[in-house]
Amino acid sequence: MSIEPAIPAVALPESLVVRPDIMQRLDFAALFGNGHPVELELGAGDGSFLLRHAAAHPGVNFIGVERLLGRLRKIDRKGRRLGLANLRAIRLEAAYLLEWMIPAASLSAIHVYFPDPWPKRRHWKRRLVNLRFTEIAARALVPGGRLYVRTDDASYFQQMTEVGNAQAGFNAVAEPPDLLAVTTDFEADFNRDGIPTLHAAWERNLAEPTTVKREELMSGAPCWDGRDGRDGPHGPHGPEAPDVRAA
């Protein structure tokens, strides 16, 4: 899918990759210079979804989170070439950023596409999407905001749907066809091999989110440990990073 370069309404920053204070909540108005709605992609990979979606929605601001510097540089290079003034990228652990740096009730959408499935049962505690994650995501979304997930792993999809449907702060909804049409390069590759995309979405309601404390999570069950333990959803599964920001 080709993307037509945009003519930005404001000057592009020197780099779309930003280095925020990791001890502070993000200030979206300062980051983008406007009050437009903000969407977040956790694990942006090579940016194939993020770039296309941002180009198609110039009135929405987008933040992509990714750990690998090479991928961030690719997003920066392509985003600047396309004139995407509504795009920023951050090199940080996805779980840390969502819990500690996103203001409450500030996001219009969260996208989580093909996170590491950690298929071995003893590794399920490392999975990003669990009940604790849904609580934090619900608190980050505005009422009516949506959480979108995709995976090609049936076991992980079952877990995603179970915890999403169990979250009192969410109502299950259908995904817009135009959003489903925007695929990642990784997704397009395995779709061509006959592997289907498993996808789901939930909308933030007005209920208080279901709360799960770390100590209440059963040993061996999916838990939240503040790290998503992956290099990104669109490439090889690497080791967990020792800190929240790579050097």
Coordinates of N, CA, C and O in Angstrom, one line a residue, residues 73-239:
R73 N 14.3 4.6 13.9 CA 14.9 5.5 12.9 C 14.2 5.3 11.5 O 14.1 6.3 10.8
K74 N 13.7 4.1 11.3 CA 13.0 3.9 10.0 C 11.7 4.7 10.1 O 11.2 5.3 9.1
I75 N 11.0 4.6 11.2 CA 9.7 5.4 11.4 C 10.0 6.9 11.2 O 9.2 7.6 10.5
D76 N 11.0 7.3 11.8 CA 11.4 8.8 11.8 C 11.7 9.2 10.3 O 11.1 10.2 9.8
R77 N 12.5 8.4 9.6 CA 12.8 8.7 8.3 C 11.6 8.7 7.3 O 11.4 9.7 6.6
K78 N 10.8 7.7 7.4 CA 9.6 7.6 6.5 C 8.6 8.7 6.9 O 7.9 9.3 6.1
G79 N 8.4 8.9 8.3 CA 7.4 9.8 8.7 C 7.7 11.2 8.3 O 6.9 12.0 7.9
R80 N 9.0 11.6 8.4 CA 9.4 12.9 7.9 C 9.3 13.1 6.4 O 8.9 14.1 5.9
R81 N 9.6 12.0 5.7 CA 9.5 12.1 4.2 C 8.0 12.3 3.8 O 7.7 12.9 2.8
L82 N 7.1 11.7 4.6 CA 5.7 11.8 4.3 C 5.1 13.1 4.9 O 3.9 13.3 4.7
G83 N 5.8 13.8 5.6 CA 5.3 15.1 6.2 C 4.3 14.9 7.3 O 3.4 15.6 7.5
L84 N 4.5 13.8 8.1 CA 3.6 13.5 9.2 C 3.9 14.2 10.5 O 4.5 13.7 11.4
A85 N 3.4 15.4 10.5 CA 3.5 16.3 11.7 C 2.7 15.7 12.9 O 2.9 16.2 14.0
N86 N 1.8 14.8 12.6 CA 0.9 14.3 13.7 C 1.5 13.0 14.2 O 0.8 12.2 14.9
L87 N 2.8 12.7 14.0 CA 3.4 11.4 14.5 C 4.6 11.7 15.4 O 5.4 12.5 15.1
R88 N 4.6 10.9 16.5 CA 5.8 10.9 17.3 C 6.1 9.5 17.7 O 5.2 8.6 17.7
A89 N 7.4 9.2 17.9 CA 7.8 7.8 18.3 C 8.7 7.9 19.6 O 9.5 8.9 19.7
I90 N 8.6 6.9 20.4 CA 9.3 6.9 21.7 C 10.0 5.5 21.9 O 9.3 4.5 21.7
R91 N 11.2 5.6 22.3 CA 12.0 4.3 22.5 C 11.8 4.0 24.0 O 12.6 4.6 24.9
L92 N 10.9 3.1 24.3 CA 10.6 2.8 25.7 C 9.9 1.5 25.8 O 9.3 1.0 24.9
E93 N 9.9 0.9 27.0 CA 9.1 -0.3 27.3 C 7.6 0.1 27.2 O 7.2 1.1 27.9
A94 N 6.8 -0.6 26.4 CA 5.4 -0.3 26.2 C 4.6 -0.3 27.5 O 3.8 0.6 27.8
A95 N 4.9 -1.3 28.4 CA 4.1 -1.4 29.6 C 4.4 -0.3 30.6 O 3.5 0.3 31.2
Y96 N 5.7 0.1 30.6 CA 6.0 1.2 31.5 C 5.4 2.5 31.1 O 4.8 3.2 31.9
L97 N 5.5 2.8 29.8 CA 4.9 4.0 29.3 C 3.4 4.1 29.5 O 2.9 5.1 30.0
L98 N 2.7 3.0 29.3 CA 1.2 3.0 29.4 C 0.8 3.3 30.9 O -0.1 4.1 31.2
E99 N 1.5 2.6 31.8 CA 1.1 2.8 33.2 C 1.6 4.1 33.9 O 0.9 4.7 34.6
W100 N 2.8 4.5 33.5 CA 3.4 5.6 34.3 C 3.5 6.9 33.5 O 3.8 8.0 34.1
M101 N 3.3 6.9 32.2 CA 3.5 8.2 31.4 C 2.3 8.7 30.7 O 2.4 9.8 30.1
I102 N 1.3 7.9 30.6 CA 0.1 8.3 29.9 C -0.9 8.9 30.9 O -1.3 8.3 31.9
P103 N -1.4 10.2 30.7 CA -2.3 10.8 31.6 C -3.7 10.0 31.6 O -4.0 9.4 30.6
A104 N -4.4 10.0 32.7 CA -5.7 9.3 32.8 C -6.6 9.9 31.8 O -6.6 11.2 31.6
A105 N -7.5 9.1 31.2 CA -8.5 9.5 30.3 C -8.0 10.5 29.2 O -8.6 11.6 29.0
S106 N -7.0 10.1 28.5 CA -6.3 11.0 27.6 C -6.3 10.4 26.1 O -6.0 11.2 25.2
L107 N -6.4 9.1 26.0 CA -6.2 8.5 24.7 C -7.6 8.2 24.0 O -8.5 7.7 24.7
S108 N -7.6 8.4 22.7 CA -8.9 8.0 22.0 C -8.8 6.5 21.5 O -9.8 5.9 21.2
A109 N -7.6 6.0 21.4 CA -7.4 4.6 21.0 C -6.1 4.1 21.4 O -5.1 4.8 21.4
I110 N -6.0 2.8 21.7 CA -4.8 2.0 21.9 C -4.7 0.9 21.0 O -5.7 0.1 20.9
H111 N -3.6 0.7 20.2 CA -3.5 -0.4 19.3 C -2.4 -1.3 19.8 O -1.3 -0.9 20.0
V112 N -2.7 -2.6 19.9 CA -1.7 -3.6 20.3 C -1.7 -4.7 19.2 O -2.6 -5.6 19.3
Y113 N -0.8 -4.7 18.3 CA -0.8 -5.7 17.2 C 0.3 -6.6 17.2 O 1.5 -6.2 17.1
F114 N 0.0 -7.9 17.4 CA 1.0 -9.0 17.3 C 2.1 -8.9 18.3 O 3.3 -9.0 18.0
P115 N 1.7 -8.7 19.6 CA 2.7 -8.8 20.7 C 3.3 -10.2 20.8 O 2.6 -11.1 20.3
D116 N 4.4 -10.3 21.4 CA 5.0 -11.6 21.6 C 4.0 -12.6 22.3 O 3.5 -12.2 23.4
P117 N 3.7 -13.7 21.7 CA 2.7 -14.6 22.3 C 3.2 -15.4 23.5 O 2.4 -16.0 24.2
W118 N 4.5 -15.5 23.6 CA 5.1 -16.3 24.7 C 4.3 -17.6 24.8 O 3.6 -17.9 25.8
P119 N 4.5 -18.5 23.8 CA 3.6 -19.7 23.8 C 3.8 -20.7 24.9 O 2.9 -21.5 25.2
K120 N 5.0 -20.8 25.5 CA 5.2 -21.8 26.6 C 4.4 -21.3 27.9 O 4.6 -20.1 28.2
R121 N 3.7 -22.2 28.5 CA 2.9 -21.8 29.6 C 3.7 -21.1 30.7 O 3.2 -20.2 31.4
R122 N 4.9 -21.6 31.0 CA 5.7 -21.0 32.0 C 6.1 -19.5 31.7 O 6.5 -18.8 32.6
H123 N 5.9 -19.1 30.5 CA 6.2 -17.8 30.1 C 5.0 -16.9 29.9 O 5.1 -15.7 29.6
W124 N 3.8 -17.4 30.2 CA 2.6 -16.6 30.0 C 2.6 -15.4 30.9 O 1.9 -14.4 30.5
K125 N 3.3 -15.4 32.0 CA 3.3 -14.2 32.9 C 4.0 -13.0 32.2 O 3.8 -11.9 32.6
R126 N 4.7 -13.3 31.1 CA 5.3 -12.2 30.4 C 4.4 -11.6 29.3 O 4.8 -10.6 28.7
R127 N 3.3 -12.2 29.1 CA 2.4 -11.6 28.0 C 2.0 -10.2 28.4 O 1.6 -10.0 29.6
L128 N 1.9 -9.4 27.5 CA 1.5 -8.0 27.7 C 0.0 -7.8 28.1 O -0.4 -7.1 29.0
V129 N -0.9 -8.5 27.3 CA -2.3 -8.3 27.4 C -2.9 -9.3 28.5 O -2.9 -10.5 28.2
N130 N -3.2 -8.8 29.6 CA -3.8 -9.6 30.7 C -4.8 -8.7 31.4 O -5.0 -7.5 31.0
L131 N -5.4 -9.2 32.5 CA -6.4 -8.4 33.2 C -5.9 -7.1 33.8 O -6.5 -6.0 33.7
R132 N -4.7 -7.1 34.3 CA -4.0 -5.9 34.8 C -3.8 -4.9 33.7 O -4.1 -3.7 33.9
F133 N -3.4 -5.4 32.5 CA -3.2 -4.5 31.4 C -4.6 -3.8 31.0 O -4.6 -2.6 30.7
T134 N -5.7 -4.6 31.0 CA -6.9 -4.0 30.6 C -7.4 -2.9 31.6 O -8.0 -1.9 31.2
E135 N -7.0 -3.0 32.8 CA -7.4 -2.0 33.8 C -6.6 -0.7 33.5 O -7.2 0.4 33.4
I136 N -5.3 -0.8 33.2 CA -4.5 0.3 33.0 C -4.9 1.0 31.6 O -4.9 2.2 31.5
A137 N -5.2 0.1 30.6 CA -5.6 0.7 29.4 C -7.0 1.4 29.5 O -7.2 2.5 28.9
A138 N -7.9 0.8 30.3 CA -9.2 1.5 30.5 C -9.0 2.8 31.2 O -9.7 3.8 30.8
R139 N -8.1 2.9 32.1 CA -7.9 4.2 32.8 C -7.2 5.3 31.9 O -7.4 6.5 32.1
A140 N -6.5 4.8 30.9 CA -5.8 5.7 29.9 C -6.8 6.2 28.8 O -6.5 7.3 28.2
L141 N -7.8 5.5 28.6 CA -8.8 5.9 27.5 C -9.8 6.8 27.9 O -10.3 6.8 29.1
V142 N -10.2 7.7 27.0 CA -11.4 8.6 27.3 C -12.6 7.7 27.2 O -12.6 6.7 26.5
P143 N -13.8 8.1 27.8 CA -15.0 7.4 27.5 C -15.3 7.4 26.0 O -15.2 8.4 25.3
G144 N -15.6 6.2 25.5 CA -15.8 6.0 24.1 C -14.5 5.6 23.4 O -14.5 5.3 22.2
G145 N -13.3 5.8 24.0 CA -12.1 5.4 23.4 C -12.0 3.8 23.3 O -12.7 3.1 24.0
R146 N -11.1 3.4 22.4 CA -11.1 1.9 22.1 C -9.7 1.3 22.2 O -8.7 1.9 22.0
L147 N -9.8 0.0 22.6 CA -8.6 -0.8 22.6 C -8.7 -1.8 21.5 O -9.7 -2.5 21.4
Y148 N -7.7 -1.8 20.6 CA -7.7 -2.8 19.5 C -6.6 -3.7 19.6 O -5.4 -3.3 19.9
V149 N -6.9 -5.0 19.5 CA -5.8 -6.0 19.6 C -5.8 -6.9 18.3 O -6.9 -7.2 17.8
R150 N -4.7 -7.4 17.9 CA -4.6 -8.4 16.9 C -3.4 -9.4 17.2 O -2.4 -9.0 17.9
T151 N -3.6 -10.7 16.8 CA -2.6 -11.7 17.0 C -2.8 -12.8 16.0 O -3.9 -12.9 15.4
D152 N -1.8 -13.6 15.8 CA -2.0 -14.8 15.0 C -1.9 -16.1 15.9 O -1.9 -17.2 15.3
D153 N -1.9 -15.9 17.2 CA -1.7 -17.0 18.1 C -3.1 -17.3 18.8 O -3.6 -16.4 19.5
A154 N -3.6 -18.4 18.6 CA -5.0 -18.8 19.1 C -5.1 -18.7 20.6 O -6.0 -18.3 21.2
S155 N -4.0 -19.3 21.3 CA -4.0 -19.3 22.7 C -4.0 -17.9 23.3 O -4.7 -17.6 24.2
Y156 N -3.1 -17.1 22.7 CA -3.1 -15.7 23.2 C -4.4 -14.9 22.9 O -4.8 -14.1 23.7
F157 N -5.0 -15.2 21.8 CA -6.2 -14.5 21.4 C -7.3 -14.9 22.4 O -8.1 -14.1 22.9
Q158 N -7.3 -16.2 22.8 CA -8.3 -16.6 23.8 C -8.1 -15.8 25.1 O -9.1 -15.4 25.8
Q159 N -6.8 -15.7 25.5 CA -6.5 -14.9 26.7 C -7.0 -13.4 26.6 O -7.6 -12.8 27.5
M160 N -6.6 -12.9 25.4 CA -7.0 -11.5 25.2 C -8.5 -11.2 25.3 O -9.0 -10.3 25.9
T161 N -9.3 -12.1 24.7 CA -10.7 -11.9 24.7 C -11.3 -12.2 26.1 O -12.2 -11.5 26.5
E162 N -10.7 -13.1 26.8 CA -11.2 -13.4 28.1 C -11.0 -12.2 29.1 O -11.9 -11.8 29.8
V163 N -9.8 -11.7 29.0 CA -9.5 -10.5 30.0 C -10.2 -9.3 29.5 O -10.7 -8.4 30.3
G164 N -10.3 -9.1 28.2 CA -11.0 -7.9 27.7 C -12.5 -7.9 28.0 O -13.1 -6.9 28.5
N165 N -13.1 -9.1 27.9 CA -14.5 -9.2 28.2 C -14.8 -9.2 29.7 O -15.9 -8.9 30.2
A166 N -13.8 -9.6 30.5 CA -13.9 -9.6 32.0 C -13.7 -8.2 32.6 O -14.1 -8.0 33.7
Q167 N -13.2 -7.2 31.8 CA -12.9 -5.9 32.3 C -14.2 -5.1 32.3 O -14.9 -4.8 31.3
A168 N -14.6 -4.7 33.6 CA -15.9 -3.9 33.7 C -15.9 -2.6 33.0 O -16.9 -2.0 32.7
G169 N -14.7 -2.0 32.8 CA -14.6 -0.8 32.1 C -14.7 -0.8 30.6 O -14.6 0.2 29.9
F170 N -14.9 -2.0 30.0 CA -14.9 -2.2 28.6 C -16.2 -2.9 28.1 O -16.8 -3.7 28.9
N171 N -16.7 -2.5 27.0 CA -17.7 -3.2 26.2 C -17.1 -3.7 24.9 O -16.5 -2.9 24.2
A172 N -17.4 -4.9 24.6 CA -16.9 -5.5 23.3 C -17.6 -4.8 22.1 O -18.8 -4.6 22.2
V173 N -16.8 -4.4 21.1 CA -17.4 -3.7 19.9 C -16.8 -4.3 18.7 O -15.7 -5.0 18.7
A174 N -17.4 -4.1 17.5 CA -16.9 -4.5 16.2 C -15.9 -3.5 15.8 O -16.0 -2.3 16.1
E175 N -14.9 -3.9 15.1 CA -13.8 -3.0 14.5 C -14.3 -2.4 13.2 O -14.9 -3.1 12.4
P176 N -14.0 -1.2 13.0 CA -14.3 -0.6 11.7 C -13.6 -1.3 10.5 O -12.4 -1.6 10.6
P177 N -14.3 -1.6 9.4 CA -13.6 -2.3 8.3 C -12.4 -1.5 7.8 O -11.5 -2.1 7.3
D178 N -12.5 -0.2 7.8 CA -11.4 0.6 7.2 C -10.1 0.5 8.1 O -9.0 0.5 7.6
L179 N -10.3 0.2 9.4 CA -9.2 0.0 10.3 C -8.6 -1.4 10.0 O -7.4 -1.5 9.9
L180 N -9.4 -2.4 9.9 CA -8.9 -3.7 9.6 C -8.2 -3.8 8.3 O -7.3 -4.7 8.1
A181 N -8.5 -2.9 7.4 CA -7.9 -2.9 6.1 C -6.4 -2.4 6.2 O -5.6 -2.6 5.2
V182 N -6.1 -1.7 7.2 CA -4.7 -1.2 7.4 C -3.9 -2.3 8.1 O -4.0 -2.4 9.4
T183 N -3.2 -3.0 7.4 CA -2.4 -4.1 8.0 C -0.9 -3.8 8.2 O -0.4 -2.9 7.5
T184 N -0.3 -4.5 9.0 CA 1.2 -4.4 9.2 C 1.8 -5.2 8.1 O 1.2 -6.1 7.5
D185 N 3.1 -5.0 7.8 CA 3.8 -5.8 6.8 C 3.9 -7.2 7.3 O 3.7 -8.2 6.5
F186 N 4.1 -7.4 8.5 CA 4.2 -8.7 9.2 C 2.9 -9.4 9.0 O 2.9 -10.6 8.6
E187 N 1.8 -8.8 9.2 CA 0.5 -9.4 9.1 C 0.2 -9.8 7.7 O -0.3 -10.9 7.4
A188 N 0.5 -8.9 6.7 CA 0.3 -9.2 5.3 C 1.1 -10.4 4.9 O 0.6 -11.3 4.1
D189 N 2.3 -10.6 5.4 CA 3.1 -11.8 5.0 C 2.5 -13.1 5.5 O 2.4 -14.0 4.7
F190 N 2.0 -13.1 6.7 CA 1.5 -14.4 7.2 C 0.0 -14.6 6.7 O -0.4 -15.8 6.5
N191 N -0.7 -13.6 6.4 CA -2.0 -13.7 5.7 C -1.8 -14.4 4.3 O -2.6 -15.2 4.0
R192 N -0.7 -14.0 3.6 CA -0.5 -14.6 2.3 C -0.1 -16.1 2.5 O -0.4 -16.9 1.5
D193 N 0.4 -16.5 3.6 CA 0.7 -17.9 3.9 C -0.5 -18.7 4.4 O -0.4 -19.8 4.8
G194 N -1.7 -18.0 4.5 CA -2.9 -18.7 4.9 C -3.2 -18.6 6.4 O -4.1 -19.3 6.9
I195 N -2.4 -17.8 7.1 CA -2.6 -17.7 8.6 C -3.5 -16.5 8.8 O -3.2 -15.4 8.4
P196 N -4.6 -16.7 9.4 CA -5.6 -15.6 9.6 C -5.2 -14.7 10.8 O -4.5 -15.1 11.7
T197 N -5.7 -13.4 10.7 CA -5.5 -12.5 11.8 C -6.7 -12.6 12.7 O -7.9 -12.6 12.3
L198 N -6.4 -12.8 14.0 CA -7.4 -12.9 15.1 C -7.4 -11.5 15.7 O -6.4 -10.9 16.1
H199 N -8.6 -10.9 15.7 CA -8.7 -9.5 16.2 C -9.9 -9.2 17.1 O -10.9 -10.0 16.9
A200 N -9.8 -8.3 17.9 CA -10.9 -7.9 18.8 C -10.8 -6.4 19.2 O -9.7 -5.8 19.1
A201 N -11.9 -5.9 19.7 CA -11.9 -4.5 20.2 C -12.9 -4.3 21.3 O -13.9 -5.0 21.4
W202 N -12.5 -3.3 22.2 CA -13.4 -3.0 23.3 C -13.5 -1.4 23.4 O -12.5 -0.7 23.1
E203 N -14.6 -1.0 23.8 CA -14.8 0.5 24.0 C -14.9 0.8 25.5 O -15.6 0.1 26.2
R204 N -14.3 1.9 25.8 CA -14.3 2.3 27.2 C -15.7 2.9 27.6 O -16.3 3.7 26.9
N205 N -16.3 2.3 28.7 CA -17.6 2.8 29.2 C -17.3 3.7 30.4 O -16.2 4.1 30.7
L206 N -18.4 4.0 31.1 CA -18.3 4.9 32.3 C -18.1 4.1 33.6 O -18.0 4.8 34.6
A207 N -18.0 2.8 33.6 CA -17.9 2.0 34.8 C -16.4 2.1 35.3 O -15.5 2.3 34.6
E208 N -16.3 1.9 36.6 CA -15.0 1.9 37.2 C -14.3 0.6 36.8 O -14.8 -0.5 36.8
P209 N -13.1 0.7 36.3 CA -12.4 -0.5 35.8 C -12.1 -1.6 36.9 O -11.9 -1.2 38.0
T210 N -12.2 -2.8 36.5 CA -11.9 -3.9 37.3 C -10.4 -3.8 37.7 O -9.5 -3.6 36.9
T211 N -10.1 -3.9 39.0 CA -8.8 -3.7 39.5 C -8.2 -5.0 39.9 O -8.8 -5.9 40.6
V212 N -7.0 -5.3 39.5 CA -6.2 -6.5 39.9 C -4.9 -6.0 40.4 O -4.1 -5.4 39.8
K213 N -4.6 -6.4 41.7 CA -3.3 -6.1 42.3 C -2.3 -7.2 41.9 O -2.6 -8.4 41.7
R214 N -1.1 -6.8 41.8 CA 0.0 -7.8 41.4 C 0.0 -9.0 42.3 O 0.1 -10.1 41.8
E215 N -0.1 -8.8 43.6 CA 0.0 -9.9 44.5 C -1.2 -10.8 44.5 O -1.2 -11.9 45.0
E216 N -2.3 -10.4 43.9 CA -3.5 -11.2 43.8 C -3.4 -12.1 42.6 O -4.3 -13.0 42.4
L217 N -2.5 -11.9 41.7 CA -2.4 -12.8 40.5 C -1.8 -14.1 40.8 O -0.9 -14.2 41.6
M218 N -2.4 -15.2 40.3 CA -2.0 -16.5 40.6 C -0.6 -16.8 40.0 O -0.3 -16.4 38.9
S219 N 0.2 -17.6 40.7 CA 1.5 -18.0 40.2 C 1.3 -18.8 38.9 O 0.5 -19.7 38.9
G220 N 2.0 -18.4 37.8 CA 1.9 -19.1 36.6 C 0.8 -18.6 35.7 O 0.7 -18.9 34.5
A221 N -0.1 -17.7 36.2 CA -1.1 -17.1 35.4 C -0.6 -15.9 34.7 O 0.4 -15.3 35.2
P222 N -1.3 -15.4 33.7 CA -0.8 -14.1 33.0 C -0.8 -13.0 34.1 O -1.7 -12.8 34.8
C223 N 0.3 -12.3 34.2 CA 0.4 -11.3 35.2 C 1.0 -10.0 34.5 O 1.2 -9.9 33.4
W224 N 1.1 -9.0 35.4 CA 1.7 -7.7 34.9 C 2.9 -7.4 35.7 O 2.8 -7.2 36.9
D225 N 4.1 -7.4 35.1 CA 5.3 -7.1 35.8 C 6.0 -5.8 35.4 O 7.1 -5.6 35.7
G226 N 5.2 -5.0 34.7 CA 5.8 -3.7 34.3 C 6.7 -3.7 33.1 O 7.3 -2.7 32.7
R227 N 6.9 -4.9 32.5 CA 7.7 -5.1 31.3 C 7.0 -5.9 30.3 O 6.3 -6.9 30.6
D228 N 7.1 -5.6 29.0 CA 6.4 -6.5 28.0 C 7.3 -7.5 27.5 O 6.9 -8.4 26.7
G229 N 8.6 -7.5 27.8 CA 9.5 -8.6 27.5 C 9.6 -8.9 26.1 O 9.7 -10.1 25.7
R230 N 9.7 -7.9 25.2 CA 9.8 -8.2 23.8 C 10.5 -7.1 23.1 O 10.7 -6.0 23.5
D231 N 11.0 -7.4 21.9 CA 11.7 -6.4 21.1 C 10.7 -5.7 20.3 O 11.0 -4.6 19.7
G232 N 9.5 -6.1 20.1 CA 8.5 -5.5 19.3 C 7.7 -6.6 18.6 O 8.1 -7.8 18.5
P233 N 6.5 -6.3 18.1 CA 5.6 -7.4 17.6 C 5.9 -7.8 16.2 O 5.4 -8.8 15.7
H234 N 6.8 -7.1 15.5 CA 6.9 -7.4 14.0 C 8.2 -8.0 13.7 O 8.7 -8.0 12.5
G235 N 8.9 -8.6 14.7 CA 10.2 -9.2 14.4 C 10.5 -10.3 15.4 O 9.7 -10.7 16.1
P236 N 11.8 -10.7 15.4 CA 12.2 -11.7 16.3 C 12.0 -11.4 17.8 O 12.0 -10.3 18.2
H237 N 11.7 -12.4 18.5 CA 11.4 -12.2 20.0 C 12.8 -12.2 20.7 O 13.5 -13.2 20.7
G238 N 13.1 -11.1 21.3 CA 14.4 -11.0 21.9 C 14.3 -11.1 23.4 O 13.2 -11.2 23.9
P239 N 15.4 -10.9 24.1 CA 15.4 -11.0 25.6 C 14.8 -9.7 26.2 O 14.7 -8.7 25.5

